[in-house]
Phi, psi and omega in degrees: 000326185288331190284315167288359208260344190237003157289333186271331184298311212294307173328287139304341167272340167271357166239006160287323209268281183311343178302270187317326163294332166305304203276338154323285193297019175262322171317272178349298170309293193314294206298327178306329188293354199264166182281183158220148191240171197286326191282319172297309180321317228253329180257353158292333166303277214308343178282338173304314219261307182332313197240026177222135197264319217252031181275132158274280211238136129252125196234124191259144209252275226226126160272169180181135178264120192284146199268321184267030161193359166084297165347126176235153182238213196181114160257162174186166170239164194241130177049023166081026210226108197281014155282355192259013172294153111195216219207120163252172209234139154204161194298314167222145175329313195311314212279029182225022196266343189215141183294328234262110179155169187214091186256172191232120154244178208249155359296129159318326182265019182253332191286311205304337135028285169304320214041116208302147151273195201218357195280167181260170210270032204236340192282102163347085181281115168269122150250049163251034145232021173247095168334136176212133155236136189296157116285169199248148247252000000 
């Protein structure tokens, strides 16, 4: 008899325990739901194309919000190429609000490829001689 009493105890506790991992991943999704606009895209380039001279194409993979730091990023690839993955982090959406930047991405030797430029992070970027494909708004 002790023995179903703590099989039904298991029992109840792996679907309380699915309860809750449901309603994580529901938290998740919403927070997942946020935007990046076309214009933050667009200064996220520039900051790419700012510090890398041999860039073509950015094609933007994914936004995303950290549900445990808050923190939101932006992946992406460079020149069709999947060694050019990579992403940037920043503290709040707002900080994809100005053009006016410059990154360094990792691995440094895989990035350097590219070749880092020297310009600064105020230097006058065309990206009409870069392919950019958007996520969408």
């Amino acid at each position: 008899m002790g023995g179903n009493r703590l099989k039904n105890k298991w029992i109840w506790l792996s679907i309380l325990l699915v309860f809750i991992l449901g309603i994580g991943g529901i938290g998740r999704e919403i927070n997942g739901s946020k935007k990046i606009s076309i214009e933050q895209q667009n200064n996220v380039a520039t900051w790419i194309v700012r510090s890398y001279d041999n860039v073509k194409k950015i094609t933007f993979l994914k936004f995303y919000q950290d549900e445990n730091t808050g923190t939101v990023g932006i992946n992406f690839k460079i020149n069709n190429d999947d060694r050019f993955k990579s992403g940037i982090v920043v503290d709040t959406i707002s900080e994809f609000d100005t053009n006016v930047g410059i990154v360094g991405l990792s691995p440094i030797n895989t990035f350097e490829k590219l070749v880092p430029s020297n310009n600064k992070k105020d230097y006058l970027v065309d990206l009409k001689k870069v392919e950019i494909n958007y996520l969408e708004e």
